Amino acid sequence: MSFLKLQHLSDEALRAGIVRTSLKMNALGINQGKSGNVSARVENGFLVTPTGIPYENTRPGQIVAMRMDGAHDGDILPSSEWRFHRDIYAARLDVNAIVHTHALYATTLACMDRDIPPFHYMVAAAGGKDIRCAPYATFGTQELSDFAVAALDDRRACLLSHHGMIACGTDLDQALALAVEVESLARMYWQALQIGEPQPLPDEEMRAVIHKFKTYGQQPLQPPSA
Ligand SMILES: [Zn+2]
């Protein structure tokens, strides 16, 4: 879905989409409890999940509207991690939706400060030859946000050291699908590490895969069967 199409969704539809995505995130087993958060870009800022309300109790009206200066509407406080959502939207005009989770396998690797190397060609679904792990900083801080934006350079996903992962998309479905993919890759890589360090695919091969994904209409998560 293009940015224009996203803009045509009503505020109400986007709020409902954010609630649905948060619930799916937990139902799919890539997040637990109240951790994680979801947002979508709107014309003058973004909509983000509130802090402290369990997803199953969150109503679309409780999704917080924020502006790019960090101000928000209403009495309900936004997720304490709103800064990296704001900074990713500011830095990346290709991103219209963000899913942040504490998925178990992705977070396990992040706790070991490990990037996900090109051990499998689908790593390219995140936009590059690897999925970087951003250095640790306290949740909600500008420092963490700066590290996340840097780790996402030329990528659509990253790990956050001792914390979790971020996946971005042109819409909510794409961001969620990428989060699921990153978690599957993290699990496969973790399993491979039980046997030994897998051989990385050569840079040249990863470049070819990235190019192939691009030529199939910007749909890296639905490559032709391979
Ligand atoms: Zn978090």
PDB file of C-alpha atoms and ligand atoms in Angstrom:
ATOM      1  CA  MET A   1       0.000   0.000   0.000  1.00  0.00           C
ATOM      2  CA  SER A   2       1.461   3.362  -0.988  1.00  0.00           C
ATOM      3  CA  PHE A   3       1.691   6.365   1.301  1.00  0.00           C
ATOM      4  CA  LEU A   4      -1.112   7.988  -0.718  1.00  0.00           C
ATOM      5  CA  LYS A   5      -3.361   5.000  -0.127  1.00  0.00           C
ATOM      6  CA  LEU A   6      -2.472   5.016   3.566  1.00  0.00           C
ATOM      7  CA  GLN A   7      -3.358   8.704   3.736  1.00  0.00           C
ATOM      8  CA  HIS A   8      -6.749   7.886   2.279  1.00  0.00           C
ATOM      9  CA  LEU A   9      -7.532   5.587   5.198  1.00  0.00           C
ATOM     10  CA  SER A  10      -9.602   7.472   7.732  1.00  0.00           C
ATOM     11  CA  ASP A  11      -8.141   8.236  11.132  1.00  0.00           C
ATOM     12  CA  GLU A  12     -10.669   5.766  12.530  1.00  0.00           C
ATOM     13  CA  ALA A  13      -9.611   2.977  10.169  1.00  0.00           C
ATOM     14  CA  LEU A  14      -5.932   3.518  11.021  1.00  0.00           C
ATOM     15  CA  ARG A  15      -6.649   3.479  14.769  1.00  0.00           C
ATOM     16  CA  ALA A  16      -8.585   0.216  14.364  1.00  0.00           C
ATOM     17  CA  GLY A  17      -5.706  -1.155  12.250  1.00  0.00           C
ATOM     18  CA  ILE A  18      -3.196  -0.340  15.011  1.00  0.00           C
ATOM     19  CA  VAL A  19      -5.317  -2.130  17.632  1.00  0.00           C
ATOM     20  CA  ARG A  20      -5.720  -5.135  15.308  1.00  0.00           C
ATOM     21  CA  THR A  21      -1.965  -5.240  14.604  1.00  0.00           C
ATOM     22  CA  SER A  22      -1.117  -5.096  18.350  1.00  0.00           C
ATOM     23  CA  LEU A  23      -3.477  -7.997  19.076  1.00  0.00           C
ATOM     24  CA  LYS A  24      -2.075 -10.023  16.162  1.00  0.00           C
ATOM     25  CA  MET A  25       1.478  -9.345  17.374  1.00  0.00           C
ATOM     26  CA  ASN A  26       0.708 -11.153  20.632  1.00  0.00           C
ATOM     27  CA  ALA A  27      -1.532 -13.819  19.035  1.00  0.00           C
ATOM     28  CA  LEU A  28       1.258 -14.700  16.569  1.00  0.00           C
ATOM     29  CA  GLY A  29       3.611 -15.260  19.495  1.00  0.00           C
ATOM     30  CA  ILE A  30       6.053 -12.478  18.564  1.00  0.00           C
ATOM     31  CA  ASN A  31       5.367 -10.363  21.645  1.00  0.00           C
ATOM     32  CA  GLN A  32       4.275 -10.811  25.248  1.00  0.00           C
ATOM     33  CA  GLY A  33       1.950  -8.828  27.496  1.00  0.00           C
ATOM     34  CA  LYS A  34       2.099  -5.043  27.347  1.00  0.00           C
ATOM     35  CA  SER A  35       5.629  -4.832  25.925  1.00  0.00           C
ATOM     36  CA  GLY A  36       6.068  -3.706  22.329  1.00  0.00           C
ATOM     37  CA  ASN A  37       4.194  -0.952  20.504  1.00  0.00           C
ATOM     38  CA  VAL A  38       2.721  -0.140  17.090  1.00  0.00           C
ATOM     39  CA  SER A  39       2.368   3.100  15.118  1.00  0.00           C
ATOM     40  CA  ALA A  40       1.262   4.468  11.739  1.00  0.00           C
ATOM     41  CA  ARG A  41       2.113   7.718   9.983  1.00  0.00           C
ATOM     42  CA  VAL A  42      -0.586  10.348   9.493  1.00  0.00           C
ATOM     43  CA  GLU A  43      -0.410  13.714   7.769  1.00  0.00           C
ATOM     44  CA  ASN A  44       1.140  15.818  10.551  1.00  0.00           C
ATOM     45  CA  GLY A  45       2.649  13.119  12.717  1.00  0.00           C
ATOM     46  CA  PHE A  46       1.721   9.600  13.710  1.00  0.00           C
ATOM     47  CA  LEU A  47      -0.683   7.470  15.742  1.00  0.00           C
ATOM     48  CA  VAL A  48       0.873   5.238  18.417  1.00  0.00           C
ATOM     49  CA  THR A  49      -0.307   2.720  21.032  1.00  0.00           C
ATOM     50  CA  PRO A  50      -0.774   4.180  24.532  1.00  0.00           C
ATOM     51  CA  THR A  51       1.371   3.282  27.536  1.00  0.00           C
ATOM     52  CA  GLY A  52       0.131   0.894  30.216  1.00  0.00           C
ATOM     53  CA  ILE A  53      -3.108  -0.336  28.606  1.00  0.00           C
ATOM     54  CA  PRO A  54      -3.191  -4.078  27.777  1.00  0.00           C
ATOM     55  CA  TYR A  55      -3.782  -4.566  24.045  1.00  0.00           C
ATOM     56  CA  GLU A  56      -6.961  -6.587  24.641  1.00  0.00           C
ATOM     57  CA  ASN A  57      -8.461  -3.581  26.461  1.00  0.00           C
ATOM     58  CA  THR A  58      -7.238  -0.888  24.060  1.00  0.00           C
ATOM     59  CA  ARG A  59     -10.010   0.891  22.155  1.00  0.00           C
ATOM     60  CA  PRO A  60      -9.276   2.714  18.871  1.00  0.00           C
ATOM     61  CA  GLY A  61     -10.110   6.020  20.607  1.00  0.00           C
ATOM     62  CA  GLN A  62      -7.221   5.429  23.059  1.00  0.00           C
ATOM     63  CA  ILE A  63      -4.583   5.312  20.311  1.00  0.00           C
ATOM     64  CA  VAL A  64      -2.563   8.515  20.805  1.00  0.00           C
ATOM     65  CA  ALA A  65      -2.164  11.131  18.046  1.00  0.00           C
ATOM     66  CA  MET A  66       1.330  12.658  18.182  1.00  0.00           C
ATOM     67  CA  ARG A  67       2.954  15.458  16.242  1.00  0.00           C
ATOM     68  CA  MET A  68       6.562  15.465  15.088  1.00  0.00           C
ATOM     69  CA  ASP A  69       7.562  17.882  17.882  1.00  0.00           C
ATOM     70  CA  GLY A  70       6.583  15.202  20.447  1.00  0.00           C
ATOM     71  CA  ALA A  71       3.342  16.886  21.549  1.00  0.00           C
ATOM     72  CA  HIS A  72       0.250  14.680  21.810  1.00  0.00           C
ATOM     73  CA  ASP A  73      -3.513  15.131  21.918  1.00  0.00           C
ATOM     74  CA  GLY A  74      -5.669  14.158  24.900  1.00  0.00           C
ATOM     75  CA  ASP A  75      -4.934  12.859  28.400  1.00  0.00           C
ATOM     76  CA  ILE A  76      -3.788   9.356  27.470  1.00  0.00           C
ATOM     77  CA  LEU A  77      -0.011   9.066  27.411  1.00  0.00           C
ATOM     78  CA  PRO A  78       1.719   7.573  24.362  1.00  0.00           C
ATOM     79  CA  SER A  79       4.027   4.559  24.580  1.00  0.00           C
ATOM     80  CA  SER A  80       7.191   5.503  26.472  1.00  0.00           C
ATOM     81  CA  GLU A  81       9.068   4.459  23.313  1.00  0.00           C
ATOM     82  CA  TRP A  82       7.403   7.061  21.036  1.00  0.00           C
ATOM     83  CA  ARG A  83      10.749   8.783  20.322  1.00  0.00           C
ATOM     84  CA  PHE A  84      12.102   6.139  17.981  1.00  0.00           C
ATOM     85  CA  HIS A  85       8.762   6.007  16.143  1.00  0.00           C
ATOM     86  CA  ARG A  86       8.915   9.807  15.639  1.00  0.00           C
ATOM     87  CA  ASP A  87      12.584   9.757  14.586  1.00  0.00           C
ATOM     88  CA  ILE A  88      12.148   6.849  12.148  1.00  0.00           C
ATOM     89  CA  TYR A  89       9.227   8.670  10.441  1.00  0.00           C
ATOM     90  CA  ALA A  90      11.348  11.846  10.285  1.00  0.00           C
ATOM     91  CA  ALA A  91      14.373  10.036   8.818  1.00  0.00           C
ATOM     92  CA  ARG A  92      12.565   7.585   6.539  1.00  0.00           C
ATOM     93  CA  LEU A  93       9.917   8.799   4.129  1.00  0.00           C
ATOM     94  CA  ASP A  94       9.548   5.208   2.856  1.00  0.00           C
ATOM     95  CA  VAL A  95       8.193   4.078   6.259  1.00  0.00           C
ATOM     96  CA  ASN A  96       4.493   4.486   7.111  1.00  0.00           C
ATOM     97  CA  ALA A  97       4.112   1.898   9.870  1.00  0.00           C
ATOM     98  CA  ILE A  98       6.302   0.533  12.677  1.00  0.00           C
ATOM     99  CA  VAL A  99       5.988  -2.610  14.811  1.00  0.00           C
ATOM    100  CA  HIS A 100       8.249  -2.936  17.866  1.00  0.00           C
ATOM    101  CA  THR A 101       8.256  -6.242  19.754  1.00  0.00           C
ATOM    102  CA  HIS A 102      10.186  -8.141  22.407  1.00  0.00           C
ATOM    103  CA  ALA A 103      10.019 -11.352  20.324  1.00  0.00           C
ATOM    104  CA  LEU A 104      11.794 -14.211  22.112  1.00  0.00           C
ATOM    105  CA  TYR A 105      14.387 -15.364  19.567  1.00  0.00           C
ATOM    106  CA  ALA A 106      15.144 -11.919  18.131  1.00  0.00           C
ATOM    107  CA  THR A 107      15.581 -10.622  21.675  1.00  0.00           C
ATOM    108  CA  THR A 108      17.735 -13.615  22.645  1.00  0.00           C
ATOM    109  CA  LEU A 109      20.182 -12.720  19.849  1.00  0.00           C
ATOM    110  CA  ALA A 110      19.917  -9.028  20.813  1.00  0.00           C
ATOM    111  CA  CYS A 111      20.868  -9.944  24.401  1.00  0.00           C
ATOM    112  CA  MET A 112      24.045 -11.476  22.949  1.00  0.00           C
ATOM    113  CA  ASP A 113      24.669  -8.287  20.872  1.00  0.00           C
ATOM    114  CA  ARG A 114      24.536 -10.324  17.675  1.00  0.00           C
ATOM    115  CA  ASP A 115      23.622  -9.018  14.227  1.00  0.00           C
ATOM    116  CA  ILE A 116      21.755 -11.573  12.082  1.00  0.00           C
ATOM    117  CA  PRO A 117      24.296 -12.376   9.338  1.00  0.00           C
ATOM    118  CA  PRO A 118      23.441 -13.523   5.781  1.00  0.00           C
ATOM    119  CA  PHE A 119      23.053 -17.152   6.889  1.00  0.00           C
ATOM    120  CA  HIS A 120      19.779 -17.412   4.875  1.00  0.00           C
ATOM    121  CA  TYR A 121      18.768 -15.483   1.744  1.00  0.00           C
ATOM    122  CA  MET A 122      15.535 -14.182   3.395  1.00  0.00           C
ATOM    123  CA  VAL A 123      17.679 -11.908   5.597  1.00  0.00           C
ATOM    124  CA  ALA A 124      17.490  -9.654   2.501  1.00  0.00           C
ATOM    125  CA  ALA A 125      13.743  -9.154   3.234  1.00  0.00           C
ATOM    126  CA  ALA A 126      14.904  -6.540   5.765  1.00  0.00           C
ATOM    127  CA  GLY A 127      16.596  -4.632   2.916  1.00  0.00           C
ATOM    128  CA  GLY A 128      20.277  -5.547   3.207  1.00  0.00           C
ATOM    129  CA  LYS A 129      22.841  -8.296   3.688  1.00  0.00           C
ATOM    130  CA  ASP A 130      22.344  -8.434   7.446  1.00  0.00           C
ATOM    131  CA  ILE A 131      19.989  -7.305  10.213  1.00  0.00           C
ATOM    132  CA  ARG A 132      21.956  -5.077  12.556  1.00  0.00           C
ATOM    133  CA  CYS A 133      21.748  -5.019  16.329  1.00  0.00           C
ATOM    134  CA  ALA A 134      21.665  -1.427  17.651  1.00  0.00           C
ATOM    135  CA  PRO A 135      23.785  -0.796  20.777  1.00  0.00           C
ATOM    136  CA  TYR A 136      22.022  -0.729  24.144  1.00  0.00           C
ATOM    137  CA  ALA A 137      20.522   2.452  25.603  1.00  0.00           C
ATOM    138  CA  THR A 138      17.726   2.899  28.172  1.00  0.00           C
ATOM    139  CA  PHE A 139      14.202   2.485  26.725  1.00  0.00           C
ATOM    140  CA  GLY A 140      12.455   5.707  25.761  1.00  0.00           C
ATOM    141  CA  THR A 141      15.675   7.748  25.488  1.00  0.00           C
ATOM    142  CA  GLN A 142      16.896   9.890  22.617  1.00  0.00           C
ATOM    143  CA  GLU A 143      20.107   7.842  22.673  1.00  0.00           C
ATOM    144  CA  LEU A 144      18.193   4.610  21.942  1.00  0.00           C
ATOM    145  CA  SER A 145      16.280   6.358  19.183  1.00  0.00           C
ATOM    146  CA  ASP A 146      19.521   7.592  17.568  1.00  0.00           C
ATOM    147  CA  PHE A 147      21.011   4.074  17.728  1.00  0.00           C
ATOM    148  CA  ALA A 148      17.847   2.576  16.190  1.00  0.00           C
ATOM    149  CA  VAL A 149      17.724   5.050  13.297  1.00  0.00           C
ATOM    150  CA  ALA A 150      21.426   4.363  12.548  1.00  0.00           C
ATOM    151  CA  ALA A 151      20.924   0.552  12.660  1.00  0.00           C
ATOM    152  CA  LEU A 152      17.973   0.934  10.259  1.00  0.00           C
ATOM    153  CA  ASP A 153      20.050   2.807   7.676  1.00  0.00           C
ATOM    154  CA  ASP A 154      19.244   1.110   4.352  1.00  0.00           C
ATOM    155  CA  ARG A 155      17.219  -1.522   6.237  1.00  0.00           C
ATOM    156  CA  ARG A 156      13.589  -2.058   7.281  1.00  0.00           C
ATOM    157  CA  ALA A 157      14.334  -3.958  10.498  1.00  0.00           C
ATOM    158  CA  CYS A 158      16.889  -4.049  13.307  1.00  0.00           C
ATOM    159  CA  LEU A 159      17.474  -5.649  16.691  1.00  0.00           C
ATOM    160  CA  LEU A 160      17.871  -3.550  19.850  1.00  0.00           C
ATOM    161  CA  SER A 161      20.574  -4.791  22.217  1.00  0.00           C
ATOM    162  CA  HIS A 162      19.203  -6.268  25.485  1.00  0.00           C
ATOM    163  CA  HIS A 163      15.721  -5.161  24.423  1.00  0.00           C
ATOM    164  CA  GLY A 164      13.901  -6.380  21.267  1.00  0.00           C
ATOM    165  CA  MET A 165      13.391  -5.578  17.587  1.00  0.00           C
ATOM    166  CA  ILE A 166      11.869  -2.991  15.250  1.00  0.00           C
ATOM    167  CA  ALA A 167      10.236  -3.759  11.880  1.00  0.00           C
ATOM    168  CA  CYS A 168       9.047  -1.072   9.443  1.00  0.00           C
ATOM    169  CA  GLY A 169       6.735  -1.166   6.439  1.00  0.00           C
ATOM    170  CA  THR A 170       4.818   0.887   3.942  1.00  0.00           C
ATOM    171  CA  ASP A 171       1.706  -0.167   5.868  1.00  0.00           C
ATOM    172  CA  LEU A 172       0.792  -2.007   9.083  1.00  0.00           C
ATOM    173  CA  ASP A 173       0.438  -5.432   7.432  1.00  0.00           C
ATOM    174  CA  GLN A 174       3.881  -5.172   5.852  1.00  0.00           C
ATOM    175  CA  ALA A 175       5.531  -4.083   9.111  1.00  0.00           C
ATOM    176  CA  LEU A 176       3.880  -6.983  10.986  1.00  0.00           C
ATOM    177  CA  ALA A 177       4.831  -9.503   8.272  1.00  0.00           C
ATOM    178  CA  LEU A 178       8.453  -8.345   8.461  1.00  0.00           C
ATOM    179  CA  ALA A 179       8.445  -8.645  12.269  1.00  0.00           C
ATOM    180  CA  VAL A 180       7.239 -12.260  11.888  1.00  0.00           C
ATOM    181  CA  GLU A 181       9.953 -12.920   9.286  1.00  0.00           C
ATOM    182  CA  VAL A 182      12.705 -11.439  11.487  1.00  0.00           C
ATOM    183  CA  GLU A 183      11.579 -13.587  14.405  1.00  0.00           C
ATOM    184  CA  SER A 184      11.607 -16.745  12.198  1.00  0.00           C
ATOM    185  CA  LEU A 185      15.097 -15.884  10.946  1.00  0.00           C
ATOM    186  CA  ALA A 186      16.284 -15.232  14.503  1.00  0.00           C
ATOM    187  CA  ARG A 187      14.946 -18.628  15.550  1.00  0.00           C
ATOM    188  CA  MET A 188      16.613 -20.400  12.615  1.00  0.00           C
ATOM    189  CA  TYR A 189      19.908 -18.633  13.277  1.00  0.00           C
ATOM    190  CA  TRP A 190      19.706 -19.488  16.983  1.00  0.00           C
ATOM    191  CA  GLN A 191      19.047 -23.144  16.086  1.00  0.00           C
ATOM    192  CA  ALA A 192      21.939 -23.192  13.624  1.00  0.00           C
ATOM    193  CA  LEU A 193      24.212 -21.807  16.355  1.00  0.00           C
ATOM    194  CA  GLN A 194      23.469 -24.917  18.452  1.00  0.00           C
ATOM    195  CA  ILE A 195      25.409 -26.905  15.818  1.00  0.00           C
ATOM    196  CA  GLY A 196      27.990 -24.263  14.920  1.00  0.00           C
ATOM    197  CA  GLU A 197      28.371 -20.900  13.189  1.00  0.00           C
ATOM    198  CA  PRO A 198      26.658 -21.197   9.764  1.00  0.00           C
ATOM    199  CA  GLN A 199      28.602 -20.107   6.671  1.00  0.00           C
ATOM    200  CA  PRO A 200      27.381 -16.700   5.474  1.00  0.00           C
ATOM    201  CA  LEU A 201      26.177 -16.327   1.879  1.00  0.00           C
ATOM    202  CA  PRO A 202      28.697 -14.270  -0.133  1.00  0.00           C
ATOM    203  CA  ASP A 203      28.063 -10.484  -0.518  1.00  0.00           C
ATOM    204  CA  GLU A 204      27.626 -10.975  -4.261  1.00  0.00           C
ATOM    205  CA  GLU A 205      24.806 -13.498  -3.723  1.00  0.00           C
ATOM    206  CA  MET A 206      23.046 -11.253  -1.198  1.00  0.00           C
ATOM    207  CA  ARG A 207      23.277  -8.337  -3.656  1.00  0.00           C
ATOM    208  CA  ALA A 208      21.653 -10.566  -6.307  1.00  0.00           C
ATOM    209  CA  VAL A 209      18.830 -11.548  -3.909  1.00  0.00           C
ATOM    210  CA  ILE A 210      18.227  -7.914  -2.872  1.00  0.00           C
ATOM    211  CA  HIS A 211      18.066  -6.968  -6.571  1.00  0.00           C
ATOM    212  CA  LYS A 212      15.677  -9.849  -7.299  1.00  0.00           C
ATOM    213  CA  PHE A 213      13.346  -8.733  -4.482  1.00  0.00           C
ATOM    214  CA  LYS A 214      13.386  -5.166  -5.840  1.00  0.00           C
ATOM    215  CA  THR A 215      12.516  -6.250  -9.366  1.00  0.00           C
ATOM    216  CA  TYR A 216       9.517  -8.211  -8.062  1.00  0.00           C
ATOM    217  CA  GLY A 217       7.592  -5.052  -7.233  1.00  0.00           C
ATOM    218  CA  GLN A 218       8.975  -4.129  -3.782  1.00  0.00           C
ATOM    219  CA  GLN A 219       7.450  -7.188  -2.187  1.00  0.00           C
ATOM    220  CA  PRO A 220      10.413  -8.758  -0.417  1.00  0.00           C
ATOM    221  CA  LEU A 221       8.128 -10.773   1.848  1.00  0.00           C
ATOM    222  CA  GLN A 222       6.371 -12.517  -1.008  1.00  0.00           C
ATOM    223  CA  PRO A 223       9.205 -13.547  -3.324  1.00  0.00           C
ATOM    224  CA  PRO A 224       8.334 -16.014  -6.065  1.00  0.00           C
ATOM    225  CA  SER A 225       8.675 -19.558  -4.755  1.00  0.00           C
ATOM    226  CA  ALA A 226      12.331 -20.433  -4.570  1.00  0.00           C
TER     227      ALA A 226
HETATM  228 ZN    ZN B   1      10.524  -2.178  23.929  1.00  0.00          ZN
END
